[in-house]
Coordinates of C-alpha atoms in Angstrom, one line a residue:
X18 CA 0.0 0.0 0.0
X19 CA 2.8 2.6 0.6
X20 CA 4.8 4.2 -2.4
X21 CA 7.2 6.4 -0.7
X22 CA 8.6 9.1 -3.1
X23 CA 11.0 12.0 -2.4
X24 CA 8.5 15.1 -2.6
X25 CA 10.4 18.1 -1.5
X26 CA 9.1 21.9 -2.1
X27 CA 11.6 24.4 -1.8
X28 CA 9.6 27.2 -3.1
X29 CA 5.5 28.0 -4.5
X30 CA 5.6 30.5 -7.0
X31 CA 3.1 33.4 -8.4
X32 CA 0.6 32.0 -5.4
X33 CA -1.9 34.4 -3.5
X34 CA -1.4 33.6 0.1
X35 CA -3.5 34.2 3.0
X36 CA -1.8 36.2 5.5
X37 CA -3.9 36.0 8.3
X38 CA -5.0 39.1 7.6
X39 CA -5.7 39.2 3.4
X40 CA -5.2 38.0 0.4
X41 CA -1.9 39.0 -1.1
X42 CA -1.4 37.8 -4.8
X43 CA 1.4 37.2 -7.1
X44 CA 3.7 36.2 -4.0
X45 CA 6.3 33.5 -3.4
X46 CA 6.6 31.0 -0.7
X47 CA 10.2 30.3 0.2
X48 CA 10.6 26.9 2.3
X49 CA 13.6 25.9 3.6
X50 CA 14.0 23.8 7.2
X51 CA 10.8 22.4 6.9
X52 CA 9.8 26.1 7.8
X53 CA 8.1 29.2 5.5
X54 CA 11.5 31.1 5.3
X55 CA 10.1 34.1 3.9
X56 CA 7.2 35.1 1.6
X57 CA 7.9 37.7 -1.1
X58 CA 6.9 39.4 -4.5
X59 CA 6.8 37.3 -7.4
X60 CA 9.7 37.1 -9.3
X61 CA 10.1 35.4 -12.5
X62 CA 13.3 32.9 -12.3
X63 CA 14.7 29.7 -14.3
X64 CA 12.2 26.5 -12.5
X65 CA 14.5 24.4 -10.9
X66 CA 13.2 21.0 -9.0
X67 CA 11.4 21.4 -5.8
X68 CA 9.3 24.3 -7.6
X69 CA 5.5 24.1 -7.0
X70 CA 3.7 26.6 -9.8
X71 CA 1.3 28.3 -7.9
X72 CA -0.6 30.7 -10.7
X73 CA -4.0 30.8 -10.4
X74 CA -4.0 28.9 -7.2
X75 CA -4.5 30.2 -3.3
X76 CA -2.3 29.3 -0.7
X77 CA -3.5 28.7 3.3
X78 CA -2.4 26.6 6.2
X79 CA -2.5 23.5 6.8
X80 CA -5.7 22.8 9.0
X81 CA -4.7 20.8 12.7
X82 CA -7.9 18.3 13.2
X83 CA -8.4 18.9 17.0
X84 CA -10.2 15.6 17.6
X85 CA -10.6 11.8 15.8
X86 CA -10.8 8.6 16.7
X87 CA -9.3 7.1 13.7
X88 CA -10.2 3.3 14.2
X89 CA -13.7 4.5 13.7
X90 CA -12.9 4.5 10.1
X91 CA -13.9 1.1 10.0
X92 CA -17.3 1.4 11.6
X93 CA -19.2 4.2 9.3
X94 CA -23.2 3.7 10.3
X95 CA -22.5 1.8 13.6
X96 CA -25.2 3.0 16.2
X97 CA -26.6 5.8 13.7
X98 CA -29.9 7.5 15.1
X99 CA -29.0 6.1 18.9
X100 CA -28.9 8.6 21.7
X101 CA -24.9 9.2 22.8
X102 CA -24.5 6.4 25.4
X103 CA -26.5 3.6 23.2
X104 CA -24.1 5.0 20.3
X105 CA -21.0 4.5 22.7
X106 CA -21.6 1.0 23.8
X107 CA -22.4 -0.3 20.1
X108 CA -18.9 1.3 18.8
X109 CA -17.2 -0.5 22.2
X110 CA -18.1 -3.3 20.2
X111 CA -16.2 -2.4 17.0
X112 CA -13.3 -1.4 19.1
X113 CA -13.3 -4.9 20.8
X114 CA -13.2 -5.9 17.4
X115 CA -10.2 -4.1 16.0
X116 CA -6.7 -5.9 15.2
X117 CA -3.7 -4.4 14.5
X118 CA -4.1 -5.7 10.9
X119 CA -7.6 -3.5 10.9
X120 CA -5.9 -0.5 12.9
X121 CA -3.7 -0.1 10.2
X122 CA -6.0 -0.1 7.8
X123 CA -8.3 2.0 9.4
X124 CA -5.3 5.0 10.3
X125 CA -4.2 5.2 6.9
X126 CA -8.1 5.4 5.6
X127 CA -9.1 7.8 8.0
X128 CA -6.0 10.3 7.9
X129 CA -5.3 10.0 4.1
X130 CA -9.0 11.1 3.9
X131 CA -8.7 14.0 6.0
X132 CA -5.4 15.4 4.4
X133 CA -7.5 15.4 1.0
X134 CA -9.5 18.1 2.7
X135 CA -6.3 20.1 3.7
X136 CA -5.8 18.4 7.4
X137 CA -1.8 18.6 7.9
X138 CA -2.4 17.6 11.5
X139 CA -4.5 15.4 13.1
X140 CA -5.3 14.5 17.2
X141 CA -5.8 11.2 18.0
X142 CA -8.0 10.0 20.6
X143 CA -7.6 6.3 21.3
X144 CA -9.7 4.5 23.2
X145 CA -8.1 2.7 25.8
X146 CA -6.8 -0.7 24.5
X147 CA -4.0 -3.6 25.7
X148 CA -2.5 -4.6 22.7
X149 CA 0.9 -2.6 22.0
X150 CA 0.5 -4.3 18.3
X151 CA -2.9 -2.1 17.8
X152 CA -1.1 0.9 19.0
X153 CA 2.5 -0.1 16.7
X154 CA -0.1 -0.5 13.8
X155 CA -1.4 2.6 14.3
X156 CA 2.1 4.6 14.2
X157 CA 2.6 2.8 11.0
X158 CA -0.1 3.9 9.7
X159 CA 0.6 7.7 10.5
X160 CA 4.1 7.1 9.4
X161 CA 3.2 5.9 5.8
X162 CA 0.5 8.7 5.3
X163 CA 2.8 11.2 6.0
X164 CA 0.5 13.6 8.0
X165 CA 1.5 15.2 11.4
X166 CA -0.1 13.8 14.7
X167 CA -1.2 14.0 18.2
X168 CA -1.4 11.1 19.1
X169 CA -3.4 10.3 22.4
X170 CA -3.0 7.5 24.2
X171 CA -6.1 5.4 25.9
X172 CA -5.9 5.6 29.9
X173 CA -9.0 4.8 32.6
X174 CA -8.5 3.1 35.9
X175 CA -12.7 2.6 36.4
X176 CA -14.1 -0.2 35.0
X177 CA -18.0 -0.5 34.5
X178 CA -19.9 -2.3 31.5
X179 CA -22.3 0.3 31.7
X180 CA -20.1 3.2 30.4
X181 CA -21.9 5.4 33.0
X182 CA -19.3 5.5 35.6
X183 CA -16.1 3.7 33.8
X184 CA -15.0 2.5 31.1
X185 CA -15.5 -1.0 29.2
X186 CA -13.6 -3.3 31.2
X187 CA -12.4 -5.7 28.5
X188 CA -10.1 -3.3 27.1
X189 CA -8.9 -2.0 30.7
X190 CA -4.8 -2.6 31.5
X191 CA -2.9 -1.3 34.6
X192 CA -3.1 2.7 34.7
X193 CA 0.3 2.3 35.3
X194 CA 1.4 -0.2 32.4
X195 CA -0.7 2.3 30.0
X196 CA 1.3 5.1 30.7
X197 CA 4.7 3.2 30.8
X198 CA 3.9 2.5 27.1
X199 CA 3.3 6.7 26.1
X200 CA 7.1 6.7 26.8
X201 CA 7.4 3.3 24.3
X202 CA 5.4 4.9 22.1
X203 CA 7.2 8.1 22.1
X204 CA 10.6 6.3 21.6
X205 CA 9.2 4.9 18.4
X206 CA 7.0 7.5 16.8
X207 CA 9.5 9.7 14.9
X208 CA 9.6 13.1 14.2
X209 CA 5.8 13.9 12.7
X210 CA 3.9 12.1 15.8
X211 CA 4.5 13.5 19.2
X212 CA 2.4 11.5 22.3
X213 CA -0.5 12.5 24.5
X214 CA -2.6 11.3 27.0
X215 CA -5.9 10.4 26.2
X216 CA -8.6 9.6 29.1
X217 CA -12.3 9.0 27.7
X218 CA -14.3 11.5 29.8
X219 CA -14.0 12.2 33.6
X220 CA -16.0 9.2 34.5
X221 CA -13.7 7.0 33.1
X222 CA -10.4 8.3 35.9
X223 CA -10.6 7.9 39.9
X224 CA -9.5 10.8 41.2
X225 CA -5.8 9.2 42.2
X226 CA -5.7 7.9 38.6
X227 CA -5.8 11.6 37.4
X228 CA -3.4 12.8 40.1
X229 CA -0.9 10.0 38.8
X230 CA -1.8 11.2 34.9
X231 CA -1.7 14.6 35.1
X232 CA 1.9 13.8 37.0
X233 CA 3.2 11.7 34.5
X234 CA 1.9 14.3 31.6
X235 CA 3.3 17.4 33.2
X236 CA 6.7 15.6 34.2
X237 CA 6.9 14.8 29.9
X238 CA 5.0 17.9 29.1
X239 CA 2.5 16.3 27.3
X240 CA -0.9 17.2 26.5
X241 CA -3.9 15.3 27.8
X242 CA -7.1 14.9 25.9
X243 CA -10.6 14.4 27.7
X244 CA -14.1 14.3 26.2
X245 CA -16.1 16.8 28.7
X246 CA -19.7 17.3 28.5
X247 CA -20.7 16.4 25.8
X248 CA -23.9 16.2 27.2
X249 CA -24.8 16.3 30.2
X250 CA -24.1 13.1 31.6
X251 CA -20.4 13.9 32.6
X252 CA -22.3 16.1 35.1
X253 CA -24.8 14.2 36.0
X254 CA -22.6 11.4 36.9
X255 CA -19.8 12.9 38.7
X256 CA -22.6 15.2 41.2
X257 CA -24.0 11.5 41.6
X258 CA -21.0 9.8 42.7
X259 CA -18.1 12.4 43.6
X260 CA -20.7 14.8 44.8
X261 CA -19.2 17.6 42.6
X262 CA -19.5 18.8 39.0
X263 CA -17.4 17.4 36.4
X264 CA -15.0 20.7 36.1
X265 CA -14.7 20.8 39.5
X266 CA -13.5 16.6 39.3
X267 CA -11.4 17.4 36.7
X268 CA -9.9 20.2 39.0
X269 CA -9.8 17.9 42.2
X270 CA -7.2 15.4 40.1
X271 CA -5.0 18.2 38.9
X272 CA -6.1 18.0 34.7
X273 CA -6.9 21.0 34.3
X274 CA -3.6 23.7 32.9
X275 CA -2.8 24.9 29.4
X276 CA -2.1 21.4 27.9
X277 CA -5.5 20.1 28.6
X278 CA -7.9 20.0 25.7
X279 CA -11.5 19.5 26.3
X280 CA -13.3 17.8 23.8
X281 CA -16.9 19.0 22.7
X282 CA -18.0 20.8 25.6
X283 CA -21.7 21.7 24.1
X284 CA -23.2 21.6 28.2
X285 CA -20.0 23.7 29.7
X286 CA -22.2 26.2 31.6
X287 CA -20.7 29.6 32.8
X288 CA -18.9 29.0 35.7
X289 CA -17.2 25.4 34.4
X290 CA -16.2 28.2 31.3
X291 CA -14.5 30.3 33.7
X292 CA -12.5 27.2 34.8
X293 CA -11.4 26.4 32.1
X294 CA -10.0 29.8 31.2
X295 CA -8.5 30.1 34.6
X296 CA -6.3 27.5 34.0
X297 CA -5.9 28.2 30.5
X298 CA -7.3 24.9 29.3
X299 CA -8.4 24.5 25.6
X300 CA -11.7 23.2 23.9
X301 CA -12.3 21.3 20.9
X302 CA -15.0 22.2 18.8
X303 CA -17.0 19.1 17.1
X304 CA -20.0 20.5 15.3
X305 CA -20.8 17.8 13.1
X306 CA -20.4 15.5 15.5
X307 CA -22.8 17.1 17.9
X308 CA -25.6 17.6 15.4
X309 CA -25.1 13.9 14.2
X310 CA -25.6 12.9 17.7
X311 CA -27.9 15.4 18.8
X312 CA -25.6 16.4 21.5
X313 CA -26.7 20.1 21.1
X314 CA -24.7 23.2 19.6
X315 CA -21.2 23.9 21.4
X316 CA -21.1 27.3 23.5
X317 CA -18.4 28.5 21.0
X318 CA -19.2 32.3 20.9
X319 CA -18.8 32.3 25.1
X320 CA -16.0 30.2 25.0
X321 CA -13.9 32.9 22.9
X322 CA -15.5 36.1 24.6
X323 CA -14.3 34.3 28.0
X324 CA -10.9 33.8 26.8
X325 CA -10.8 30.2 26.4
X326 CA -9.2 28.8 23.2
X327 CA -10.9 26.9 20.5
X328 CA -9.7 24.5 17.9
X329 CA -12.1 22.7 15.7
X330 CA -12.5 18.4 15.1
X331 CA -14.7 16.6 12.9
X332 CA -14.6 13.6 15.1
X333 CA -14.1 10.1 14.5
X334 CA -15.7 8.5 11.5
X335 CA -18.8 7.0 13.7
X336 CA -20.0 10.5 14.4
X337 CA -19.2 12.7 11.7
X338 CA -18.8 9.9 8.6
X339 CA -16.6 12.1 7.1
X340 CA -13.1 13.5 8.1
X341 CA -13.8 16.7 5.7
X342 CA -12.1 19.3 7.7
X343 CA -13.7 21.5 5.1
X344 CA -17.6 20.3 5.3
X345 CA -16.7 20.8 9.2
X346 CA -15.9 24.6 8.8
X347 CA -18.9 25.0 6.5
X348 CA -21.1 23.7 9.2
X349 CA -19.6 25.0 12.0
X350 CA -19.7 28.3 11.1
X351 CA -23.2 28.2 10.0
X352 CA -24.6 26.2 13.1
X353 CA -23.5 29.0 15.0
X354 CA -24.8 31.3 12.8
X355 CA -28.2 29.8 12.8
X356 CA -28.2 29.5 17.0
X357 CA -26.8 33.4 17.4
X358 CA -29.2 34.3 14.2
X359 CA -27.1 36.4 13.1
X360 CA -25.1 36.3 9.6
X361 CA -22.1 38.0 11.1
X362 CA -20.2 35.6 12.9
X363 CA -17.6 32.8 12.2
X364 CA -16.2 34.7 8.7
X365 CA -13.5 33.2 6.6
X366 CA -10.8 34.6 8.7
X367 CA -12.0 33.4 11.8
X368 CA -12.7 29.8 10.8
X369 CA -9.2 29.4 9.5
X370 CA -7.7 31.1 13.5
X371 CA -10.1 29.1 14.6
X372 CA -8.9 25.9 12.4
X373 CA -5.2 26.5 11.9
X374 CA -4.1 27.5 15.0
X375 CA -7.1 27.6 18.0
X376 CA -5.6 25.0 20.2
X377 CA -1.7 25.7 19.5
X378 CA -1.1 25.8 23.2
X379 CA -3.0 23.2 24.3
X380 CA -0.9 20.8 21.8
X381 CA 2.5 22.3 22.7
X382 CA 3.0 24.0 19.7
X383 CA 4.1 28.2 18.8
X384 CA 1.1 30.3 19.0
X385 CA 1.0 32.1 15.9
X386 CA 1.7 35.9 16.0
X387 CA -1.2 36.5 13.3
X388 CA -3.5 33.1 13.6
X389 CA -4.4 31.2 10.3
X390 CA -2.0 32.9 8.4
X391 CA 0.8 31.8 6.0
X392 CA 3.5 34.3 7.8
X393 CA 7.5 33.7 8.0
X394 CA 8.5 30.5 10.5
X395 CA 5.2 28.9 10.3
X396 CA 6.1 25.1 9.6
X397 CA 6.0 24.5 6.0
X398 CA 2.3 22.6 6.7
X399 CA 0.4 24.3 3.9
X400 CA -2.4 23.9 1.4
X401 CA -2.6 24.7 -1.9
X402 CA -6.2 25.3 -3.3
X403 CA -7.4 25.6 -7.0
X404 CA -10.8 26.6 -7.2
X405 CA -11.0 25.7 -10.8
X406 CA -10.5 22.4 -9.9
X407 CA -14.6 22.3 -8.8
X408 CA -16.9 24.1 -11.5
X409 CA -19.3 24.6 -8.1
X410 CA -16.8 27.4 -6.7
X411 CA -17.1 28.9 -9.8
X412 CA -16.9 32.4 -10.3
X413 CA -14.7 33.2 -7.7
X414 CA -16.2 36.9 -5.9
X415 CA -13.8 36.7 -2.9
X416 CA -11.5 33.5 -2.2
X417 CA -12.4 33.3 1.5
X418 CA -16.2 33.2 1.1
X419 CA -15.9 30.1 -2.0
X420 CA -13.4 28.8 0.6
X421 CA -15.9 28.6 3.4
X422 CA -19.0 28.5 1.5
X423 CA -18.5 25.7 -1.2
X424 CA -15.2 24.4 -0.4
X425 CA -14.6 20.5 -0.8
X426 CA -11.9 18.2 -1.2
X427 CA -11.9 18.5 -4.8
X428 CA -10.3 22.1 -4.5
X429 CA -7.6 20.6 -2.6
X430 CA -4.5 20.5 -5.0
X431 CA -1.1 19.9 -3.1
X432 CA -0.7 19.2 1.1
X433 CA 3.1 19.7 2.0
X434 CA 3.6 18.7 5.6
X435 CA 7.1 19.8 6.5
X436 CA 7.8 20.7 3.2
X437 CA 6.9 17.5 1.6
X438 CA 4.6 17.0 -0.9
X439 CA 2.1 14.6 0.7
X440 CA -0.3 15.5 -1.8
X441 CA -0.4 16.5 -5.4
X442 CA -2.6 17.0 -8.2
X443 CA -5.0 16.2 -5.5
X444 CA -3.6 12.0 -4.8
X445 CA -1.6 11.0 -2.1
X446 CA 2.0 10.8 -3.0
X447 CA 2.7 8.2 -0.5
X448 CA -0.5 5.7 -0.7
X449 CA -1.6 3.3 -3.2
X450 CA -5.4 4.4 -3.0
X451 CA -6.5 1.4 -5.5
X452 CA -4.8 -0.8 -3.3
X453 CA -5.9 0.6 -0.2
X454 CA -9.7 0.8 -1.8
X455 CA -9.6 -2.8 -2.7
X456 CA -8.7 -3.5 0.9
X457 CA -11.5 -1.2 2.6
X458 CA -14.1 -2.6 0.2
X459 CA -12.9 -6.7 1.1
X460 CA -12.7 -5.4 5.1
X461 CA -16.1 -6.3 7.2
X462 CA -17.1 -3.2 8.8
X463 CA -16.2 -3.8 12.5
X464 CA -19.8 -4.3 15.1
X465 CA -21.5 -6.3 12.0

């Protein structure tokens, strides 16, 4: 299935770039390092290999994916039209299911399809599982795509077959044994992966098992990943049991800093908000995922006004059965819209803040001087866009509204992560896709 090639981009020519700020046409992109070494005026010069012809074509950043669950990719349809903790058990069942065999074919599907819709970086969120192979399998998978990655690593220490307050017990290990393998992991997973922690929502961690995790994160200063309410059972549950909401749990085991990132977050009320921005945590955005699941509309416009940071995720492949990072701006922006009622909100320039760069700190990466933008020292993790490559964004008024408003995959022309040319003409540089389509279509969908 791989078909490594060397695809190395020294320099996009006669391209309008998005600054953060505008459009600026006729401009070269210099890349050297891995890094955007300068962006300049165009200036006609002999091609020379490593040359990307940018004419006609509009340059943006790569998008970072704040939240997947890549195995999913395997297990479109499971639990469709089933209230969130019906839904949950029924995909436990597909990830009892998985193999390494399947968890490398489901990585490669799922992140290969999401760097077709400009996703240079992508945050894993495993579920917890024993088997190191599933986790090696996954790495390969990563490594062979060629996209950068978060990638999260399943912890719980509370077992229940319920779900309500634990996690499925037959993929449970040792909290401690779980974390010893992050540092495997990181050993292993070269230099486009970098490890997290990933625990599946706060009922799922005693409160000495996030004292030990947030420990063990801070000591490696890793990022840890957490669903939080999603809806309100998270809530619900911990008032039940720890007789406390579940900010104030998350508080009580030490999770909450600026390398936290709090996934979905549609019932965080005021004061857990406040939290959260206290201690600087981040949220990701899934609102595809939450309308698919009828989880409600995510608190987005508070969250920014109260100074807590916002990326944006399109989920795993269960909930959102695409990983269009571009479909997920489009909705996003209008699902906000629509709940604010006002046309105003969540413009081209905001998504892309919002999608480039709205969880930098939370992931342990620079925050951006002008977010979204293609500026000087950004990693070279950019996307190159031809309109004319989709007759439906055609004529093009203003590149930020067809880019927001009818924006697909098929606009998406070249994907350099690093440099490298993971994508062009629009195929995967790296990836056999007839081979890898003959394989999805001969795999049975996991939970069947």
């Amino acid at each position: 299935m791989p078909r490594r090639t060397d695809q190395q981009v020294r320099l996009v020519t006669d391209v309008t770039v998005w600054t953060g700020r505008t459009w600026r046409a006729h401009a070269d992109v210099v890349i050297a390092d891995g890094a955007v070494a300068a962006v300049r005026d165009h200036a006609r010069s002999p091609w020379a290999p490593g040359t990307v012809d940018g004419a006609g074509a509009h340059l943006i950043p790569g998008f970072v994916n704040t939240h997947t669950h890549l195995q999913q990719s395997l297990c479109r349809g499971v639990g469709e039209g089933q209230p969130l903790l019906q839904w949950l058990l029924a995909v436990g069942e597909a990830m009892n299911a998985i193999t390494p065999e399947r968890a490398y074919l489901a990585t490669v599907a799922a992140a290969l399809e999401g760097l077709l819709s400009g996703t240079t970086t992508l945050v894993e969120h495993m579920w917890p599982h024993p088997s190191s192979e599933v986790h090696d399998a996954v790495l390969a998978g990563l490594a062979d795509v060629g996209v950068r990655a978060v990638l999260g690593r399943g912890i719980a220490d509370r077992a229940d077959p319920t779900r309500k307050w634990g996690f499925d017990p037959r993929l449970m290990q040792p909290l401690d044994s779980a974390l010893n393998d992050v540092d495997r992991l990181a050993a292993a997973a070269g230099d486009r992966v970098q490890l997290a922690l990933a625990v599946p929502n706060p009922r799922s961690l005693t409160i000495e098992g996030m004292r030990s995790a947030a420990a063990f994160a801070a000591d490696r200063a890793l990022t840890t990943m957490i669903h939080l309410s999603e809806t309100g059972t998270d809530d619900a549950r911990c008032r039940e049991h720890a007789g406390m909401s579940a900010v104030d749990y998350l508080a009580e085991g030490g999770l909450i800093g600026e390398r936290l990132l709090a996934v979905h977050g549609v019932e965080l009320d005021e004061y857990a908000r406040r939290i959260l921005a206290a201690g600087g945590a981040a949220v990701s955005w899934n609102p595809v995922s939450n309308m698919r699941l009828g989880s409600g509309v995510a608190p987005v416009t508070e969250l920014l006004a109260e100074g807590v940071a916002v990326g944006i995720g399109v989920d795993g492949a269960g909930s959102n059965d695409r990983q269009d990072m571009l479909e997920t701006l489009r909705a996003g922006a209008y699902v906000q819209r629509a709940h604010a009622r006002r046309a105003d909100l969540f413009d081209t320039a905001t998504m892309l803040s919002i999608a480039c760069d709205g969880a930098a700190r939370a992931l342990g990466g620079p925050v951006a001087e002008v977010p979204g933008g293609v500026t000087v020292g950004r990693p070279a993790d950019l996307t190159l866009l031809r309109f004319d490559r989709d007759f439906a964004c055609l004529p093009v008024t203003d590149p930020g509204a067809t880019l927001l408003t009818c924006g697909t995959p098929r606009i998406v022309d070249t994907v350099l992560v690093g440099g490298e040319a993971v994508v062009a003409g629009g195929s995967s540089t790296r990836i056999d896709v007839d081979a890898l389509t003959a394989a999805l279509l001969t795999s049975v969908p996991v939970g069947v």
